[in-house]
Amino acid sequence: MKTTIGVIGATGYAGAELVRILAGHPDVALTTITSRQYQGTAISDLYPALRGVVDLVCETYDPAATLERAEVWFLALPHKLPMALVPDMLAAGKKVIDLSADFRFRNQAAYEAHYQPHSAADLLPRAVYGLCEVYAEKIRNADLIGNPGCYPTSVLLPLVPLVKNGLIDPATLIADAKSGVSGAGRGASLTTHFCQVSESFKAYKVAAHRHNPEMEEVLGDQAGKPVHITFVPHLVPMSRGMQTTQYTSLTAGVGEGDLRACLQAYYKESAFVRLLPPGQAADSASVRGTNFCDIGLVVDEHTGRVILLSAIDNLVKGAAGQAVQNMNLMLGLDETAGLLGVPYPV
Amino acid sequence: MKTTIGVIGATGYAGAELVRILAGHPDVALTTITSRQYQGTAISDLYPALRGVVDLVCETYDPAATLERAEVWFLALPHKLPMALVPDMLAAGKKVIDLSADFRFRNQAAYEAHYQPHSAADLLPRAVYGLCEVYAEKIRNADLIGNPGCYPTSVLLPLVPLVKNGLIDPATLIADAKSGVSGAGRGASLTTHFCQVSESFKAYKVAAHRHNPEMEEVLGDQAGKPVHITFVPHLVPMSRGMQTTQYTSLTAGVGEGDLRACLQAYYKESAFVRLLPPGQAADSASVRGTNFCDIGLVVDEHTGRVILLSAIDNLVKGAAGQAVQNMNLMLGLDETAGLLGVPYPV
Amino acid sequence: MKTTIGVIGATGYAGAELVRILAGHPDVALTTITSRQYQGTAISDLYPALRGVVDLVCETYDPAATLERAEVWFLALPHKLPMALVPDMLAAGKKVIDLSADFRFRNQAAYEAHYQPHSAADLLPRAVYGLCEVYAEKIRNADLIGNPGCYPTSVLLPLVPLVKNGLIDPATLIADAKSGVSGAGRGASLTTHFCQVSESFKAYKVAAHRHNPEMEEVLGDQAGKPVHITFVPHLVPMSRGMQTTQYTSLTAGVGEGDLRACLQAYYKESAFVRLLPPGQAADSASVRGTNFCDIGLVVDEHTGRVILLSAIDNLVKGAAGQAVQNMNLMLGLDETAGLLGVPYPV
Amino acid sequence: MKTTIGVIGATGYAGAELVRILAGHPDVALTTITSRQYQGTAISDLYPALRGVVDLVCETYDPAATLERAEVWFLALPHKLPMALVPDMLAAGKKVIDLSADFRFRNQAAYEAHYQPHSAADLLPRAVYGLCEVYAEKIRNADLIGNPGCYPTSVLLPLVPLVKNGLIDPATLIADAKSGVSGAGRGASLTTHFCQVSESFKAYKVAAHRHNPEMEEVLGDQAGKPVHITFVPHLVPMSRGMQTTQYTSLTAGVGEGDLRACLQAYYKESAFVRLLPPGQAADSASVRGTNFCDIGLVVDEHTGRVILLSAIDNLVKGAAGQAVQNMNLMLGLDETAGLLGVPYPV
């Protein structure tokens, strides 16, 4: 008997990607999708690629009528909305994976400084940060996941093992991140207009991005002390994908071999982290449509810095794919179930 | 026991797409891939997306050593090369699906007028043109398939039922076709340079494309008399996808309802043809990465013409996907096996 | 003393392109730009490329305060708005070039059938359709120009000489047109979202586009009898540019030489029409940012059809460039003034 | 009487951009263009945008026949070729602007370590590094210019004033640079294939780029001591443009106001450097086709670092535009002559 699944907010890019993955997942049954804006509309009318493949129709989320239709609920909503829905879901014994920022923080003050007052702060200690490769054990026992942002995922996966093991100096963290346009969401805006994006490359929210505290909480947790990171996101004229280049100083005596050994050991059981051989840079195109995170590294001998290069698909490992990976862990399924289709070569 | 499969010419775009589909196919085992240029190189070094997923290494095709490794062979080579390899394959009892033009023609003279002398012309009557929705019965019994070109597939699928049933005037066929850049192949050339393609839209080989005789042979077969088509291909600044708009005059008394009924009846058992409701135009993005052919139509009442709109992915339904669909038919498998992954919403 | 110029609606793509051309024009002085939405904002804050180059600030258009600041007014507004403003402008002795559809039609009924009731219909006989190469004489003496749409410009320039001289059969006109995204305007919408446009090619408003009657009025004028054209526009994943491929039957006895001679004679004094040599197809990239219209042609001997290929920049020859060309004619300036910068090679 | 100009290597992207700018320059006459590969071909056949606008035909460069045709020669050739041609040019009294690396270095050993033995090393002390805003005085008196690379230009312009004035710590320089595809040249290669570039973002030559020593020589010159910079270039799926984000630690006591005042003072006479107001990030699209360098900056208070953001067009300020700016200085013309066309808004 397959586990029943619902997706709230199924029509944004992350929601539709959840629908894609869950509809093809061998061990679960997607029974319900909801949308305030598109109630009554078939998802395949919004995303014609799905015509004849996924025939679900968007409903309004109404706990009385809808909640019992699924054992696991994914929320792909703007932050602030999930905190109003999650308490009832947990009270009804559901498992919840929230893709917004609402349950990513242990530190209520940090959340409230960057977002707004939290109406379900009592649940924060119960929520687990869903960075699967780092917190798998906690995730297996959780019923509430704060699914990581795309930027934090691409920054943290290369960084966590090195910080945890003291190979790099946490006072020197700099992350230069680049995202495809789908990261800005499906809402129409001048920012995402084809003519504004084409032939444009630029930074935005320089050193002021909301993802900073999310990264710093995890890094502080790993370092055992407060950590600051300089983080600058950029917008790339492409639909999907994210590449991050990080610059940090090595601890005295550490060489490239130590770094590679550390990452290899940390990720030796991880199906979705691919450590690249020397000379290969992580390319967003190589992880497009997949749940992989590719990681490369180069030591700049002149300066004693390591350059860490990582690539993910912002909608998959950076959102819907990692959310399903969290679900797999929570349900005791194979961590990779539904997530290992053969990637497109181009 | 899975049927064993080999792909000759696995490193071009169509070849790599064959590798993708076959590696994920539940009923066959891809045992061998070959490449003259990349002998000894892992396919995942050429297409890093495949790293950790497909670990095959390219070999040189050497019949003595290689032929017995597979029961079915796909050839994804430039035309002229397959005609030298196929006779021995058939003699050894293999099934062969050739993606080049070498075995697409019944009419040797038409082939030779547009390509070169045919060294295996005796096999032409034995070969079946692999347009699956039209020639499924013959394909099931064939051991040699000439897999259709991408342009002919996108032109013929909307046209064949209407020509066959006499609903349109075959003296008035005009096809305006548009292809993504992958149709030009993986070879480096100025034509495919990013800076030449970006912000460029243009026709090429106007009314002089080699695909004309291929289309005209099928259309003549359906019409029961010789047919000419005016065909103009264009290059679109996108990687994958093909959209074709056709203009043709209706037979007296025929209306939109007749056309829709005809197409619906013809394709009622076809999993891969999606007839679009009125008001929807076929979009290359909606079939990207899939084996679907979307078909829309509009009647221009002022002029008595029908406008037929079709979209395929040039590398899937236009090449590798249709080739695997042919294999499924030849092996008695479900026609859709390995070809129905849930499409990406964006 | 330079002629003073105002642009109403300067912040859309056509308006901003007018600002670009007029700011660099040697014989006029751009004194006033207006915008309802961006009143008080510098144009260079909306289009940062213009920072330090064009320092005008958007005002609200208020006839009492603004009208006397310019001798020539360009209107780059949605249709329906210009018809309310133009009568007062003409009454004040201004010259007016309207980029909307409001003054493109002689036939009030045709306008009203596709747009809305016309509140200044008495001005329609006074307005001249600003297709410069065709109606130059009338334009020189006009004080009100209905500037052509981009699609009609690309369709009509290759067609008019051939229809006028009877070389093609006006009952067989088919135009398959393709436009870059800027043609949809600067307004945010899902249609222009980068992720919807990228890897997408599709038709829209099939055989139902508002530009049909605009083209048919001119073609009927040239043919001396009513003419229908089958017109299908498509959206191309690029910012600027338009390419049109037309299919029409030759009059008996007409050959490629006759067509070329006709076009050459018609355009021999035209600086902006470039007739391409045999074998060259018109490419949107080759006219990007320019006021050129490139025209190529191929005769399909099998079917007695000619294929006409034309390319323009939808924002220049298809909008702002042609508007300035009209202004040059109206003011007795060199027709090419301000319009002949050396194009970018890529 | 206009100064006569020749361009050697006119058919690559930088060469063609030189042709564009020089053909529109009011004070010079472009008399000669050369190409080994395209001898006898009109430049407008290679770049059809130029048809009817620039009618020069490529010749072979032959000093005996060609040298006297121009007073100023631009060389847009791969490095190693210019060092063989320049000595004769100087001996004949010509002014020379070389766009390759051959004359960018004062330090022969640094050049030879990254390129090859230098056959005209005696000219290195005579050559001036053509970073116009920094070395204008020397350039005015030079007859041989080593025109800067695109990456060094985008890195050095924001950095030089701050290093020179001791506001930042030169031991902490990190530059994360991103370039459009035209930077890879016009030669066909898999790297520039549309299907490889589209949806791809990746680093290359990580911390190992040849531009490092070029930057370090200038920075050392400004700092008065040897300087290392960690430099990582990336490839962006766009044709033109370059954006660089730099991270460096502030000298104790320095704040954002000091940095802005320093840059403002340094560039107060510079027509091509636009210092952006707080909150605006440099965007490659805003300088496309222009000779501008836009510079923005943000101080990250948490870490005491400044983030410097710069954008140029790699083919203009990064190559041909700066070369013409150098020529203007050498000839005593207005520094901006031929370089101030109104930019395209989109």
XYZ file of N, CA and C in Angstrom, chain D residues 145-239:
285
model
N 51.209 50.309 -27.788
C 50.314 50.030 -26.664
C 50.046 48.535 -26.580
N 50.205 47.998 -25.370
C 49.695 46.655 -25.096
C 48.300 46.818 -24.505
N 47.303 46.526 -25.327
C 45.918 46.774 -24.892
C 45.510 45.718 -23.856
N 44.923 46.129 -22.744
C 44.638 45.180 -21.659
C 43.659 44.078 -22.055
N 43.762 42.953 -21.372
C 42.765 41.903 -21.501
C 41.457 42.340 -20.875
N 40.379 41.629 -21.227
C 39.066 42.004 -20.708
C 38.982 41.743 -19.207
N 39.447 40.580 -18.763
C 39.389 40.305 -17.327
C 40.196 41.327 -16.527
N 41.457 41.584 -16.887
C 42.201 42.584 -16.125
C 41.505 43.940 -16.087
N 40.910 44.351 -17.196
C 40.229 45.638 -17.184
C 39.123 45.662 -16.141
N 38.316 44.603 -16.119
C 37.178 44.609 -15.188
C 37.629 44.457 -13.738
N 38.762 43.822 -13.526
C 39.290 43.649 -12.168
C 40.006 44.912 -11.698
N 40.798 45.507 -12.595
C 41.691 46.584 -12.165
C 40.975 47.915 -11.956
N 39.990 48.224 -12.778
C 39.399 49.556 -12.656
C 38.824 49.821 -11.261
N 38.086 48.883 -10.659
C 37.644 49.182 -9.287
C 38.767 49.081 -8.260
N 39.779 48.306 -8.559
C 40.772 47.993 -7.545
C 41.893 49.022 -7.451
N 42.335 49.524 -8.592
C 43.546 50.352 -8.616
C 43.489 51.545 -7.662
N 42.393 52.335 -7.696
C 42.410 53.503 -6.794
C 42.486 53.102 -5.329
N 41.834 52.005 -4.982
C 41.794 51.594 -3.577
C 43.138 51.022 -3.127
N 43.797 50.300 -3.997
C 45.122 49.775 -3.673
C 46.129 50.922 -3.600
N 46.065 51.790 -4.595
C 47.009 52.908 -4.662
C 46.929 53.775 -3.409
N 45.714 53.957 -2.896
C 45.515 54.823 -1.744
C 45.493 54.072 -0.416
N 45.814 52.785 -0.474
C 45.977 52.032 0.766
C 44.694 51.791 1.544
N 43.547 51.816 0.875
C 42.281 51.626 1.589
C 41.923 50.163 1.792
N 42.543 49.283 1.016
C 42.265 47.857 1.164
C 43.580 47.118 1.324
N 43.458 45.907 1.851
C 44.634 45.094 2.161
C 45.002 44.247 0.948
N 46.097 44.538 0.278
C 46.416 43.821 -0.965
C 46.759 42.347 -0.756
N 46.810 41.903 0.481
C 47.017 40.462 0.715
C 45.706 39.685 0.679
N 44.597 40.382 0.457
C 43.288 39.710 0.559
C 42.461 39.835 -0.713
N 43.118 39.909 -1.867
C 42.370 40.163 -3.109
C 41.792 38.874 -3.689
N 40.511 38.884 -3.926
C 39.813 37.752 -4.538
C 38.880 38.307 -5.603
N 39.017 37.790 -6.842
C 38.165 38.259 -7.946
C 37.430 37.079 -8.560
N 36.112 37.160 -8.523
C 35.250 36.140 -9.124
C 34.648 36.783 -10.371
N 35.136 36.362 -11.542
C 34.787 37.040 -12.790
C 33.942 36.152 -13.684
N 33.052 36.781 -14.461
C 32.120 36.039 -15.307
C 32.086 36.693 -16.680
N 32.243 35.876 -17.713
C 32.327 36.414 -19.073
C 31.313 35.779 -19.995
N 30.803 36.549 -20.946
C 30.011 36.015 -22.043
C 30.878 35.205 -22.992
N 30.227 34.505 -23.907
C 30.904 33.502 -24.735
C 31.801 34.128 -25.792
N 31.531 35.350 -26.209
C 32.371 35.951 -27.247
C 33.817 36.075 -26.785
N 34.023 36.080 -25.474
C 35.387 36.093 -24.957
C 36.207 34.890 -25.392
N 35.539 33.810 -25.754
C 36.258 32.614 -26.208
C 36.610 32.680 -27.681
N 36.240 33.767 -28.347
C 36.594 33.927 -29.752
C 35.597 33.294 -30.691
N 35.815 33.549 -31.983
C 34.889 33.126 -33.020
C 35.165 31.714 -33.523
N 36.323 31.187 -33.184
C 36.662 29.847 -33.641
C 35.653 28.821 -33.146
N 35.293 27.889 -34.014
C 34.317 26.866 -33.628
C 34.973 25.887 -32.660
N 34.292 25.584 -31.587
C 34.786 24.592 -30.645
C 33.614 24.084 -29.834
N 33.792 22.943 -29.206
C 32.714 22.396 -28.391
C 32.365 23.365 -27.263
N 33.386 24.043 -26.762
C 33.183 25.003 -25.660
C 32.166 26.085 -25.976
N 32.108 26.475 -27.225
C 31.209 27.576 -27.593
C 29.934 27.085 -28.283
N 29.753 25.774 -28.384
C 28.556 25.201 -29.012
C 27.322 25.633 -28.214
N 26.313 26.099 -28.911
C 25.115 26.592 -28.236
C 24.585 25.591 -27.216
N 24.563 24.320 -27.580
C 23.964 23.311 -26.687
C 24.837 23.029 -25.469
N 26.120 23.352 -25.540
C 26.987 23.173 -24.363
C 26.888 24.388 -23.429
N 26.623 25.530 -24.002
C 26.636 26.780 -23.237
C 25.284 27.042 -22.575
N 24.232 26.779 -23.315
C 22.877 27.034 -22.828
C 22.647 26.265 -21.528
N 22.081 26.936 -20.530
C 21.784 26.318 -19.235
C 23.036 25.825 -18.521
N 24.189 26.344 -18.913
C 25.436 25.968 -18.251
C 26.073 27.194 -17.608
N 26.497 27.036 -16.382
C 27.319 28.055 -15.732
C 28.428 27.315 -15.010
N 29.656 27.702 -15.287
C 30.769 26.980 -14.674
C 32.033 27.824 -14.657
N 32.922 27.507 -13.741
C 34.245 28.117 -13.706
C 35.164 27.380 -14.675
N 36.264 28.020 -15.041
C 37.286 27.339 -15.845
C 38.639 27.942 -15.496
N 39.690 27.232 -15.776
C 41.052 27.695 -15.453
C 41.088 28.313 -14.055
N 40.588 27.578 -13.091
C 40.439 28.088 -11.734
C 41.809 28.417 -11.126
N 41.992 29.655 -10.744
C 43.233 30.106 -10.115
C 44.455 29.763 -10.958
N 44.275 29.703 -12.253
C 45.391 29.326 -13.128
C 45.329 30.063 -14.446
N 44.715 31.223 -14.464
C 44.480 31.918 -15.724
C 45.691 32.784 -16.067
N 45.941 32.874 -17.350
C 47.068 33.685 -17.823
C 46.933 35.162 -17.481
N 45.736 35.580 -17.164
C 45.578 36.997 -16.871
C 46.109 37.368 -15.500
N 46.364 36.373 -14.651
C 46.880 36.659 -13.317
C 48.125 37.559 -13.324
N 49.189 37.170 -14.024
C 50.401 38.004 -13.961
C 50.170 39.405 -14.524
N 49.289 39.530 -15.506
C 48.994 40.851 -16.062
C 48.381 41.750 -14.987
N 47.441 41.186 -14.231
C 46.830 41.970 -13.147
C 47.838 42.250 -12.052
N 48.635 41.249 -11.738
C 49.544 41.402 -10.600
C 50.647 42.402 -10.879
N 51.037 42.537 -12.152
C 52.057 43.540 -12.462
C 51.521 44.949 -12.201
N 50.295 45.197 -12.622
C 49.711 46.524 -12.403
C 49.466 46.770 -10.912
N 48.912 45.763 -10.256
C 48.604 45.945 -8.835
C 49.877 46.154 -8.017
N 50.925 45.411 -8.368
C 52.194 45.596 -7.679
C 52.739 47.006 -7.911
N 52.585 47.465 -9.133
C 53.000 48.824 -9.488
C 52.270 49.844 -8.617
N 50.983 49.635 -8.386
C 50.188 50.575 -7.600
C 50.465 50.449 -6.104
N 50.677 49.209 -5.661
C 50.861 48.971 -4.223
C 52.292 49.249 -3.785
N 53.206 49.234 -4.744
C 54.604 49.413 -4.396
C 55.237 48.171 -3.800
N 54.603 47.060 -3.991
C 55.164 45.790 -3.518
C 54.441 44.654 -4.250
N 55.017 43.447 -4.246
C 54.378 42.334 -4.962
C 52.992 42.018 -4.396
N 52.067 41.705 -5.288
C 50.686 41.421 -4.901
C 50.233 40.139 -5.584
N 49.537 39.283 -4.836
C 48.879 38.117 -5.437
C 47.378 38.329 -5.399
N 46.705 37.825 -6.412
C 45.245 37.889 -6.434
C 44.715 36.497 -6.771
N 43.689 36.092 -6.057
C 43.014 34.838 -6.392
C 41.949 35.172 -7.420
N 42.080 34.582 -8.611
C 41.231 34.976 -9.733
C 40.565 33.739 -10.329
N 39.247 33.740 -10.385
C 38.509 32.607 -10.963
C 37.531 33.118 -12.019
N 37.774 32.775 -13.291
C 36.850 33.165 -14.352
C 35.744 32.118 -14.543
N 34.575 32.573 -14.958
C 33.432 31.693 -15.229
C 32.838 32.045 -16.592
N 32.144 31.080 -17.172
C 31.496 31.293 -18.468
C 29.983 31.414 -18.278
N 29.409 32.504 -18.811
C 27.973 32.791 -18.680
C 27.275 32.534 -20.017
N 26.078 31.941 -19.999
C 25.360 31.751 -21.262
C 24.782 33.048 -21.820
N 25.665 33.897 -22.289
C 25.273 35.124 -22.997
C 26.398 35.437 -23.981
N 26.120 36.273 -24.964
C 27.109 36.533 -26.008
C 28.206 37.477 -25.549
